[in-house]
CSV table of C-alpha atoms and ligand atoms in Angstrom, one decimal:
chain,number,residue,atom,x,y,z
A,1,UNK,CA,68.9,43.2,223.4
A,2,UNK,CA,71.6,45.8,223.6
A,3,UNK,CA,71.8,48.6,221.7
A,4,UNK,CA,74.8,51.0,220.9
A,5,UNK,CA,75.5,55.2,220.1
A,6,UNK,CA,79.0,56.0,219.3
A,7,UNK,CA,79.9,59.4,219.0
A,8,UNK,CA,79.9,60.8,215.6
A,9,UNK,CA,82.7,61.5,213.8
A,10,UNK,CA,82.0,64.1,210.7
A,11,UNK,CA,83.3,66.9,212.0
A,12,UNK,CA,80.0,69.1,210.6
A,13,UNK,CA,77.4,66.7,212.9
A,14,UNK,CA,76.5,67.6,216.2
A,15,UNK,CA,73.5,65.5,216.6
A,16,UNK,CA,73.3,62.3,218.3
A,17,UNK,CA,71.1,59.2,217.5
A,18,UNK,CA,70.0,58.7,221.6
A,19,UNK,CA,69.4,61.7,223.8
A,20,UNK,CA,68.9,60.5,227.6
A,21,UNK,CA,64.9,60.9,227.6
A,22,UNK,CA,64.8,57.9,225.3
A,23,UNK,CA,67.5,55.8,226.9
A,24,UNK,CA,65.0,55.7,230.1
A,25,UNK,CA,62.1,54.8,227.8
A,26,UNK,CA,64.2,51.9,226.2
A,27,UNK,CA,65.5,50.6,229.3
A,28,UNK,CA,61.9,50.5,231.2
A,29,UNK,CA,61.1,48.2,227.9
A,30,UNK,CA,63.8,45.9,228.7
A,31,UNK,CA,66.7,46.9,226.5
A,32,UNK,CA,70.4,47.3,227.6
A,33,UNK,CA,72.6,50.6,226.2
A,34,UNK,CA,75.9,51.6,225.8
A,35,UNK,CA,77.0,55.0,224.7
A,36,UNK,CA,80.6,56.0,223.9
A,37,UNK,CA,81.8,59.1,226.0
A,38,UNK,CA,81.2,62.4,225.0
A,39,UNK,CA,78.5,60.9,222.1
A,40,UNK,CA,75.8,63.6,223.2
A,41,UNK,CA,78.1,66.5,223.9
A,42,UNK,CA,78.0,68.2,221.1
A,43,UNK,CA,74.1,68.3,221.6
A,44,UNK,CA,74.2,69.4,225.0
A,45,UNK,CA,73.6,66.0,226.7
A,46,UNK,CA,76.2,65.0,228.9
A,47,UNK,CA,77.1,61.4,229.9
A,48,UNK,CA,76.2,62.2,233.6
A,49,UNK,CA,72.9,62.5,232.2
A,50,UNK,CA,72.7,59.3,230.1
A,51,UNK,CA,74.2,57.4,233.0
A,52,UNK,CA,70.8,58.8,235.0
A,53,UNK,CA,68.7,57.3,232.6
A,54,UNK,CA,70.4,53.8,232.7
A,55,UNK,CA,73.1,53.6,230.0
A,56,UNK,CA,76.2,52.6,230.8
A,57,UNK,CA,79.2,54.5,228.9
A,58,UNK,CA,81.8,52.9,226.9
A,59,UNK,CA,85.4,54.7,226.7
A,60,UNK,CA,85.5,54.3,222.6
A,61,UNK,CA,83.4,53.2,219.6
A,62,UNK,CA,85.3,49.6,219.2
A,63,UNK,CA,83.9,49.0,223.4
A,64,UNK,CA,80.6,49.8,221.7
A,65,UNK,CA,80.8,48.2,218.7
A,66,UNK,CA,82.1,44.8,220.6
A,67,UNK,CA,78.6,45.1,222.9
A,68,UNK,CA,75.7,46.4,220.2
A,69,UNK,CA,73.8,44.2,218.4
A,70,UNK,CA,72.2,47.1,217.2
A,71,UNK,CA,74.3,50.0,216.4
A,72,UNK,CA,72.0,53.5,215.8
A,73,UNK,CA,73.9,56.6,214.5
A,74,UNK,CA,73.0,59.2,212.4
A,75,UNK,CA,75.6,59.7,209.6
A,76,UNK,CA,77.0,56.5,208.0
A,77,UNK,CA,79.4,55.0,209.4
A,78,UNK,CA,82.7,55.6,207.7
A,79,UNK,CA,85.3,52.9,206.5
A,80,UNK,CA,87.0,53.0,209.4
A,81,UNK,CA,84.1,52.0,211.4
A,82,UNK,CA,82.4,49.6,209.5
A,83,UNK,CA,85.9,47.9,209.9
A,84,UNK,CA,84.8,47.8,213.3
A,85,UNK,CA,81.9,46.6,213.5
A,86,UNK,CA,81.1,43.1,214.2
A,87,UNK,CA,79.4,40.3,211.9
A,88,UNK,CA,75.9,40.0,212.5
A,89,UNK,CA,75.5,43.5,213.8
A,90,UNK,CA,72.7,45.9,212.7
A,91,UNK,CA,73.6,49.6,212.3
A,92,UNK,CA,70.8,51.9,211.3
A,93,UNK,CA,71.5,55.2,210.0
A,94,UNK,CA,71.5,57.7,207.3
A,95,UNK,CA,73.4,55.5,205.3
A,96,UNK,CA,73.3,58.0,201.8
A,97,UNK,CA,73.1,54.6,200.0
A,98,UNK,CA,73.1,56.3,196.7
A,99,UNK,CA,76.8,57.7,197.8
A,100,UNK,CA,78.2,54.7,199.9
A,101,UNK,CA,79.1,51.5,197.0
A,102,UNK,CA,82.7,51.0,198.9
A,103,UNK,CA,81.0,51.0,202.3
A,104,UNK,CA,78.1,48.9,201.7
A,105,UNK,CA,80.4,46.3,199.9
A,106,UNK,CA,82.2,46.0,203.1
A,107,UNK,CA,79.7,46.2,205.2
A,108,UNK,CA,78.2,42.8,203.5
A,109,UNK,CA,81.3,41.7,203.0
A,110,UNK,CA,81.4,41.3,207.1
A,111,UNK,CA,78.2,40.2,208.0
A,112,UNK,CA,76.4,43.8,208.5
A,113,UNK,CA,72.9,44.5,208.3
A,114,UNK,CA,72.6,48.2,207.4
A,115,UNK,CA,69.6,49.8,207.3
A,116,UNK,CA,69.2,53.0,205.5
A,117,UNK,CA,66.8,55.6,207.3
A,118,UNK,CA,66.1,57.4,204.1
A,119,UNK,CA,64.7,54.2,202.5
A,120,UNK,CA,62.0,54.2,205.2
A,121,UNK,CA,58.6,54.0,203.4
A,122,UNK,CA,56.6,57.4,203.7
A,123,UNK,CA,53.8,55.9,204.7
A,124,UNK,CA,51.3,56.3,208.0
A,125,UNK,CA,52.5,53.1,209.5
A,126,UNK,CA,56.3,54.3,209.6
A,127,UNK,CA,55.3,58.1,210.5
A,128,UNK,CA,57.2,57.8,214.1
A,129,UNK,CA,60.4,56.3,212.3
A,130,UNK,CA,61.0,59.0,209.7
A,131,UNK,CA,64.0,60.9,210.2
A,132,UNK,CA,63.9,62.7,206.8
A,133,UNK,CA,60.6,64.5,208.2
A,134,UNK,CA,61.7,65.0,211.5
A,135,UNK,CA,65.0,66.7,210.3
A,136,UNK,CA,63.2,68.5,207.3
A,137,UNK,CA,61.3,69.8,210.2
A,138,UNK,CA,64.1,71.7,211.8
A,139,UNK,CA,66.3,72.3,209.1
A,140,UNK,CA,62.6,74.0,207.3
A,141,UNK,CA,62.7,76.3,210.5
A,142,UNK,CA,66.3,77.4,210.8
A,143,UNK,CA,66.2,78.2,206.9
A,144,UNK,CA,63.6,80.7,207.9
A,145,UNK,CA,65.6,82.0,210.6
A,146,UNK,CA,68.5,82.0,208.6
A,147,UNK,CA,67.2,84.0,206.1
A,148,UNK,CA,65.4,86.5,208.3
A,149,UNK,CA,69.1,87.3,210.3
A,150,UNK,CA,70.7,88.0,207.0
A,151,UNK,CA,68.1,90.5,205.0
A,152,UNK,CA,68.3,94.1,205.3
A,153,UNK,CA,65.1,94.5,206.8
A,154,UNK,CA,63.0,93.4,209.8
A,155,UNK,CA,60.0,90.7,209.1
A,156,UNK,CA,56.9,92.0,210.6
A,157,UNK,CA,54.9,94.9,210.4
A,158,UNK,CA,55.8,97.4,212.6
A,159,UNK,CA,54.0,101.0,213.1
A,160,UNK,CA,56.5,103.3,215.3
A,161,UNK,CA,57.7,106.7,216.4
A,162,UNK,CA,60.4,106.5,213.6
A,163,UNK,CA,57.3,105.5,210.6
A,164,UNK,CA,55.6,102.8,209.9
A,165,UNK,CA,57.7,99.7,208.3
A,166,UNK,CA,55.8,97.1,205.7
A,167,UNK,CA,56.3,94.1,206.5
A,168,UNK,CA,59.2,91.3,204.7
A,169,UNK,CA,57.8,89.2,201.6
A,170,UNK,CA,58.7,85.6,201.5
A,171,UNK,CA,58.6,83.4,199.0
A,172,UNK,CA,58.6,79.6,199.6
A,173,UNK,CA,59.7,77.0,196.6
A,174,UNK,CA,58.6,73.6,197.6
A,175,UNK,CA,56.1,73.2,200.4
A,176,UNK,CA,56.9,69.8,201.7
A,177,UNK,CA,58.0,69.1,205.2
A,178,UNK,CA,61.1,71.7,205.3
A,179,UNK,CA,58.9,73.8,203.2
A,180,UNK,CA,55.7,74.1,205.5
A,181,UNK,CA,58.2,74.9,208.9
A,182,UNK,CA,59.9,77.6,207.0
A,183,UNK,CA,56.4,78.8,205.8
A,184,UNK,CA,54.7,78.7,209.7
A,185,UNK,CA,58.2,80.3,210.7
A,186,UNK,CA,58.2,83.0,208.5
A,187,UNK,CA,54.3,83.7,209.4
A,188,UNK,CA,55.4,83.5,213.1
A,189,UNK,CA,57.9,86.1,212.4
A,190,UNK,CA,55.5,88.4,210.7
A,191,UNK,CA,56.0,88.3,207.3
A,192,UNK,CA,54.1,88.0,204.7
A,193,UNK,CA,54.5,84.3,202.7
A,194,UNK,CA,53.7,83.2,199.4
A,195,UNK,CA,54.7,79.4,198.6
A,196,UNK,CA,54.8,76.9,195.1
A,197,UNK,CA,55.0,73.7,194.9
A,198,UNK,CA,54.0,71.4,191.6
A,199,UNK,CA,51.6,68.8,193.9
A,200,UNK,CA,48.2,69.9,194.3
A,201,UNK,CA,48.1,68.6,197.3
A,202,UNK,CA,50.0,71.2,198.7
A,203,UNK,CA,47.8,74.1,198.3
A,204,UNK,CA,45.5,73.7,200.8
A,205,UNK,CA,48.3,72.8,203.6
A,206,UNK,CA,50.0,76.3,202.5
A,207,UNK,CA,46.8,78.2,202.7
A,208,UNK,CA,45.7,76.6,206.4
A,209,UNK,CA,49.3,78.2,207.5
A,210,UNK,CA,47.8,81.8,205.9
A,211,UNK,CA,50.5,82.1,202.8
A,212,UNK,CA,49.1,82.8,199.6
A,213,UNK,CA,49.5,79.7,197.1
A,214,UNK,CA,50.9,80.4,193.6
A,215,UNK,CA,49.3,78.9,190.8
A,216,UNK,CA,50.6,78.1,187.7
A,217,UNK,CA,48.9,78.2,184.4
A,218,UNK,CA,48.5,74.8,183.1
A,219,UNK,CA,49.8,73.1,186.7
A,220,UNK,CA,51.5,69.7,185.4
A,221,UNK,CA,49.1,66.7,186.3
A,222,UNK,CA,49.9,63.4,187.9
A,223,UNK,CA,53.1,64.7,189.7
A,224,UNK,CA,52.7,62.6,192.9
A,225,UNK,CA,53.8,59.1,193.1
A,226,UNK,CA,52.3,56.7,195.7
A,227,UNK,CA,54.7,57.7,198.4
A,228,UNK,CA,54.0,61.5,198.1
A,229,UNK,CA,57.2,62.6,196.4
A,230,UNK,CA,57.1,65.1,193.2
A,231,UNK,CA,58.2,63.1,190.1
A,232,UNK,CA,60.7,64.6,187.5
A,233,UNK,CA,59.2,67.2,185.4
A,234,UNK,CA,58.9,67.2,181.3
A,235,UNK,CA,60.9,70.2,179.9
A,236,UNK,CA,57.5,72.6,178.9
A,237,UNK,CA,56.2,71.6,182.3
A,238,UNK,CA,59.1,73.1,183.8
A,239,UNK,CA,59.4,75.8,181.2
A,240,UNK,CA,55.8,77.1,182.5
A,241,UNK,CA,56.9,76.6,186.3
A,242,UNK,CA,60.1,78.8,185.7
A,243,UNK,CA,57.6,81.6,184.3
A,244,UNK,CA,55.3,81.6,187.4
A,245,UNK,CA,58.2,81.6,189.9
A,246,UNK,CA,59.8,84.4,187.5
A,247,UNK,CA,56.8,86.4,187.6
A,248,UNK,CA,57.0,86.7,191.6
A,249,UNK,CA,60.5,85.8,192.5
A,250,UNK,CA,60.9,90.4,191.9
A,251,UNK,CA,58.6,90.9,194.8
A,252,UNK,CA,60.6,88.2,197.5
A,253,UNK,CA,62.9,90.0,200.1
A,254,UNK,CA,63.5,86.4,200.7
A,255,UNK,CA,63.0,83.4,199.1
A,256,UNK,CA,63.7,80.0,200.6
A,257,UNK,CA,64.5,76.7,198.0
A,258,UNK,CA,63.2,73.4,199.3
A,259,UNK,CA,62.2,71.7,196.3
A,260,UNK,CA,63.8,67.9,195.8
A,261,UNK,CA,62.5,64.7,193.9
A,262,UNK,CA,64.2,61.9,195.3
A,263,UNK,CA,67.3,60.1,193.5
A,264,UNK,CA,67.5,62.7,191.0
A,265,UNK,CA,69.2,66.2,191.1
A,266,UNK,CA,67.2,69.3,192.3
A,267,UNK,CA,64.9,70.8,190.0
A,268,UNK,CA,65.9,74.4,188.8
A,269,UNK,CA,63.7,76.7,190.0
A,270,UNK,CA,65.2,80.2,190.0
A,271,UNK,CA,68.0,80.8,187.0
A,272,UNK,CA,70.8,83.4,186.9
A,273,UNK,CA,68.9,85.9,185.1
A,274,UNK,CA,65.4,86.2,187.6
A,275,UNK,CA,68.3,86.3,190.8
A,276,UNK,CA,69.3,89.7,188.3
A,277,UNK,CA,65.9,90.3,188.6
A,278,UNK,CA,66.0,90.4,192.4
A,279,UNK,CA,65.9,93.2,194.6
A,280,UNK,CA,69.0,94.8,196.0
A,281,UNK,CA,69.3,93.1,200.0
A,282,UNK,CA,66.9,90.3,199.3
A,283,UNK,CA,68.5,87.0,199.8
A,284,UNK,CA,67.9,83.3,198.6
A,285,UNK,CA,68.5,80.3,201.3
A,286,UNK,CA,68.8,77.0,198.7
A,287,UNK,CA,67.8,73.9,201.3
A,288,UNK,CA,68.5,72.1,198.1
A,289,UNK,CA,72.2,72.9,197.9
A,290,UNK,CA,73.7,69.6,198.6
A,291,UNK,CA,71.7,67.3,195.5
A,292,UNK,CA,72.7,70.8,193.3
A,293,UNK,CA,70.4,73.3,194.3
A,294,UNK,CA,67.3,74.8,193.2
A,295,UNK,CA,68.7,78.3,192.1
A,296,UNK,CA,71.3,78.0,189.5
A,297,UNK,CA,74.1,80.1,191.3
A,298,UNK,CA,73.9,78.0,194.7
A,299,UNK,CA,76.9,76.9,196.0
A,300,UNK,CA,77.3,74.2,198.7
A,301,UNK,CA,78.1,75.5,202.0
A,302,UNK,CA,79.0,79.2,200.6
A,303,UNK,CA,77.6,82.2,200.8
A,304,UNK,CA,77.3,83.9,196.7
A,305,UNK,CA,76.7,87.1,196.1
A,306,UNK,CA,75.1,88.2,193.2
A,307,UNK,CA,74.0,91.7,191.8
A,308,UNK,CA,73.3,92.6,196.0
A,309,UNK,CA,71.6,89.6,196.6
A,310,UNK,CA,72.8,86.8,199.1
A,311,UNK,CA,72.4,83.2,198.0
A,312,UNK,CA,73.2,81.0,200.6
A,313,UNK,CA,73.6,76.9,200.3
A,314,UNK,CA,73.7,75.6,203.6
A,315,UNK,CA,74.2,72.0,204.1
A,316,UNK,CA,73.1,69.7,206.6
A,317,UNK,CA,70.7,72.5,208.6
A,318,UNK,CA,68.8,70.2,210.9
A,319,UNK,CA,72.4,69.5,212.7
A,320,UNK,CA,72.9,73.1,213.8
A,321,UNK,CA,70.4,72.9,216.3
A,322,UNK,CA,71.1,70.0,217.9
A,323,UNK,CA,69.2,69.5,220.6
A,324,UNK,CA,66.0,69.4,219.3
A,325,UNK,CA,66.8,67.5,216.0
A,326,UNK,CA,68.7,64.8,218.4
A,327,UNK,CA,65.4,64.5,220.1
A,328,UNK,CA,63.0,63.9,217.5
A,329,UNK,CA,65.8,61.7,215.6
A,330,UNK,CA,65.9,59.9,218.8
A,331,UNK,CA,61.9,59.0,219.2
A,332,UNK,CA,62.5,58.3,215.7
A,333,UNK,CA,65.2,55.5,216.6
A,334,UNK,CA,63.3,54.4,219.7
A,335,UNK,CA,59.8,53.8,217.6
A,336,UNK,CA,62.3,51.4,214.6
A,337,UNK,CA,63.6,50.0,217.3
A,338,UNK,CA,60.4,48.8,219.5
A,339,UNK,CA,58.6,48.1,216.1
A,340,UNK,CA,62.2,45.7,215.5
A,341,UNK,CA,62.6,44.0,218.4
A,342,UNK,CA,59.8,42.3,220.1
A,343,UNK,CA,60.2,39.9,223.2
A,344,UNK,CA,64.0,40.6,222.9
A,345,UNK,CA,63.9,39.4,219.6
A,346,UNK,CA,65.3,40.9,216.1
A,347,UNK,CA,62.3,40.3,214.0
A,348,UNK,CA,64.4,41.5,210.8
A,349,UNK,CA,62.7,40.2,207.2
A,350,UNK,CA,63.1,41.6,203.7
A,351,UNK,CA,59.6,41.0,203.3
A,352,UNK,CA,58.6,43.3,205.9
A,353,UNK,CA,57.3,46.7,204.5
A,354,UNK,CA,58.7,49.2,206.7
A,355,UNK,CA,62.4,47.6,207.3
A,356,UNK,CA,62.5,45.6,204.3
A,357,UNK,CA,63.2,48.2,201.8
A,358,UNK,CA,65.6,50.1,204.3
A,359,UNK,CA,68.1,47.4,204.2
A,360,UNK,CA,70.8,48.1,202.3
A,361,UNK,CA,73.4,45.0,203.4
A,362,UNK,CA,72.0,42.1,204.9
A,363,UNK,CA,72.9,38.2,205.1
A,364,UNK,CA,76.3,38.9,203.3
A,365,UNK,CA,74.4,40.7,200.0
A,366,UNK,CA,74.3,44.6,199.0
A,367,UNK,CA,70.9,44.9,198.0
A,368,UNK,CA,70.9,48.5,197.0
A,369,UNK,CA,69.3,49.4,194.4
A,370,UNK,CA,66.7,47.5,195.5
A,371,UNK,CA,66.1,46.4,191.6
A,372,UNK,CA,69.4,45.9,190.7
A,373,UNK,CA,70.5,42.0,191.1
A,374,UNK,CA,71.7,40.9,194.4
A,375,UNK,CA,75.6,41.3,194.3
A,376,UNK,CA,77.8,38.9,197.1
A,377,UNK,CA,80.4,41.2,198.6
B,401,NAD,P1,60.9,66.4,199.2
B,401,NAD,O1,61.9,66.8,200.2
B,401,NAD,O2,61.2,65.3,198.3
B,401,NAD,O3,60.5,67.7,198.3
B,401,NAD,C1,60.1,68.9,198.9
B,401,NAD,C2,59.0,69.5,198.0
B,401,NAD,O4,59.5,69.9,196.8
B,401,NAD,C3,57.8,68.6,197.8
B,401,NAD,O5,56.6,69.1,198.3
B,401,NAD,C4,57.8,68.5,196.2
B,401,NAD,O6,56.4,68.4,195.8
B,401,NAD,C5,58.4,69.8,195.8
B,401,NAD,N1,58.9,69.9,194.4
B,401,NAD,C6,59.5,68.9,193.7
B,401,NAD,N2,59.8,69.3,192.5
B,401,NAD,C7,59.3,70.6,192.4
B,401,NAD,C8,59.3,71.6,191.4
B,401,NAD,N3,59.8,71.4,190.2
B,401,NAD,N4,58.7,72.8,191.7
B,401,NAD,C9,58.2,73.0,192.9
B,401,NAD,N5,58.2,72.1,193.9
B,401,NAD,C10,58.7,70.9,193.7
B,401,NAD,O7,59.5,66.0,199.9
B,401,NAD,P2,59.1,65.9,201.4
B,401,NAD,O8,59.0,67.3,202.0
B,401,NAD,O9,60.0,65.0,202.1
B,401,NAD,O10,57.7,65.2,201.3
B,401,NAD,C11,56.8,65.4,200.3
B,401,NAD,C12,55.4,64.9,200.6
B,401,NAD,O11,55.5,63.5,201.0
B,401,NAD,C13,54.8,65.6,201.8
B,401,NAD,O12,54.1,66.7,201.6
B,401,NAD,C14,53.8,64.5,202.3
B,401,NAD,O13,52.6,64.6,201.7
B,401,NAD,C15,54.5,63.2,201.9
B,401,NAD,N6,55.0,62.6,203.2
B,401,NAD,C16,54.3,61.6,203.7
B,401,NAD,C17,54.8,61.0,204.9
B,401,NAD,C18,54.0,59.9,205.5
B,401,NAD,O14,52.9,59.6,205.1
B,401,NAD,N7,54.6,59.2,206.5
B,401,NAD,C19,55.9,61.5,205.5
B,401,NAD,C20,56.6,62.6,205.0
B,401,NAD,C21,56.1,63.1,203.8
């Protein structure tokens, strides 16, 4: 079984889906790899290194297209690529199903499989595939970074020659996987963290990392669905969230927006008038900027400022630190993969709950959304 990494080719991504540690593992268990030059550059792994650990390196992505049967990258492929690649090929990545109707159409209409890594099902079984909590993961601790480089003040506590300095207040709006890294990174630095989140769930993981947990008064019930997502709230549920967060959001220095509930846009969590309400120098980091953000003046990829506060809607945060995020994305490849293939053999069947629901394009069908009818390409 071979397996294929071209280089990626959005100009913003700097990860790659193999870094060399996993090529050995995967070729000790038998599998063959081809990388295109230059694919882990951009995350510090050169093809020296690759070539150490067994791969062999292609000079383009049509060499490595020709030889994969399974292609792994991690943004979709675009148009141009998918044109590439051959029938009866599998290419796994973060496929943005939701976003990709021309793409998937043509990538049934040649004979791809496509599996989408954010279909993976949450569940214990899949935990060494999932890419969304392994990136969440870094992008939860650069957001805290972030946010720490660009207020006025220091985090921690600090007791010196010059007077003694009280140490930063963060606030933390969502406490799922990005969530609970910016939370632990924040505490690393020294400050003092408060966090919200709507699942109940969630309280005690915020208070083990020693933030304060924010209660609302009459805390909407049922809000997690069997996969551990947040569902959609009703408009006085999220009337009564937007008057907690409003009655703490003047305290933040910084406040850092992770909130999401999958296939919809991001909830509102902090409106125009309570960043007003802000203090001078504080500044908001919106994790949710790219489904629409969780603070109503978030813009994508932009720094606004408002009334001397910074709001800052970063996209795609896990890719600036490349290294790391390739490595965890790449145990995440190598554990779909093994599970996959077993004797050298692609054991690939819709009925089969972890790579069943991922596949977006298979046998010449789109079959995304997974209850829409089956269209042919
Ligand atoms: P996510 O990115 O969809 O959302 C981030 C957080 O925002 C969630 O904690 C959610 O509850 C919260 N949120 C949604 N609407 C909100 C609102 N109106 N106000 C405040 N907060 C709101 O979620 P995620 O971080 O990817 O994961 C969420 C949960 O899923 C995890 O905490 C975990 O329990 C579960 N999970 C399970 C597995 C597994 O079993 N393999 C893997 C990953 C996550």
């Amino acid at each position: 079984m071979r397996l294929g990494v071209p280089k990626e080719t959005s100009a913003e991504e700097n990860r790659v889906a193999l870094v060399p540690d996993t090529v050995a593992r995967l070729v000790k268990a038998g599998f063959e790899i081809v990388i295109e030059t230059g694919a882990g550059v951009r995350a510090y792994f050169a093809d020296e290194a690759y070539q150490r650990a067994g791969a062999a390196i292609l000079p383009d992505a049509a060499a490595v297209f020709a030889q994969a049967e399974i292609v792994l990258k991690v943004q979709r492929p675009s148009i141009e690529e998918a044109g590439m690649l051959p029938s009866g090929c599998v290419v796994v990545a973060l496929m943005q199903p939701a976003a990709s109707t021309e793409l998937m159409a043509l990538l049934a209409e040649r004979g791809v499989t496509a599996l989408a890594m954010e279909l993976l099902p949450r569940i214990s079984a899949a935990q060494a595939m999932d890419v969304l909590s392994s990136q969440a993961t870094v992008a939860g601790y650069k957001a805290a970074l972030l946010g720490a480089v660009t207020i006025g003040r220091l985090m921690p506590m600090m007791i010196t020659a010059a007077g003694t300095l009280i140490p930063s207040s963060v606030l933390v709006l969502g406490a799922g996987v990005a969530g609970l890294q910016a939370i632990a990174t924040a505490r690393r630095l020294g400050a003092q963290v408060a966090a919200f989140d709507i699942r109940a769930a969630s309280r005690q993981e915020v208070e083990s990392l020693g933030a304060h947990f924010i209660e609302t008064e009459q805390a909407p019930a049922n809000v997690e669905s069997a996969g551990g997502y947040a569902r959609e709230l009703a408009q006085d549920e999220q009337r009564r969230v937007l008057q907690t967060i409003g009655r703490h959001i003047g305290e933040a220095d910084l406040v850092i927006t992770t909130a999401q509930v999958p296939g919809r846009t991001a909830p509102r969590l902090i409106t125009a008038e309570m960043v007003a309400a802000m203090k001078p120098g504080s500044v908001i980091v919106d994790l949710a900027a790219d489904t629409g953000g969780n603070c109503e003046l978030t813009q994508l990829d932009r720094t606004v400022q408002s009334n001397g506060v910074s709001i800052l809607g970063p996209r795609n945060l896990a890719a600036t630190v490349p290294t790391h995020a390739s490595q965890m994305y790449s145990r995440n490849m190598q554990s779909l993969v093994q599970y996959m293939v077993r004797d050298q053999k692609l054991m690939l069947e819709l009925d089969d709950r972890i790579v069943g629901p991922m596949a977006i394009t298979h046998q010449g069908l789109v079959r995304y959304p997974a209850d829409a009818s089956r269209t042919a390409a």
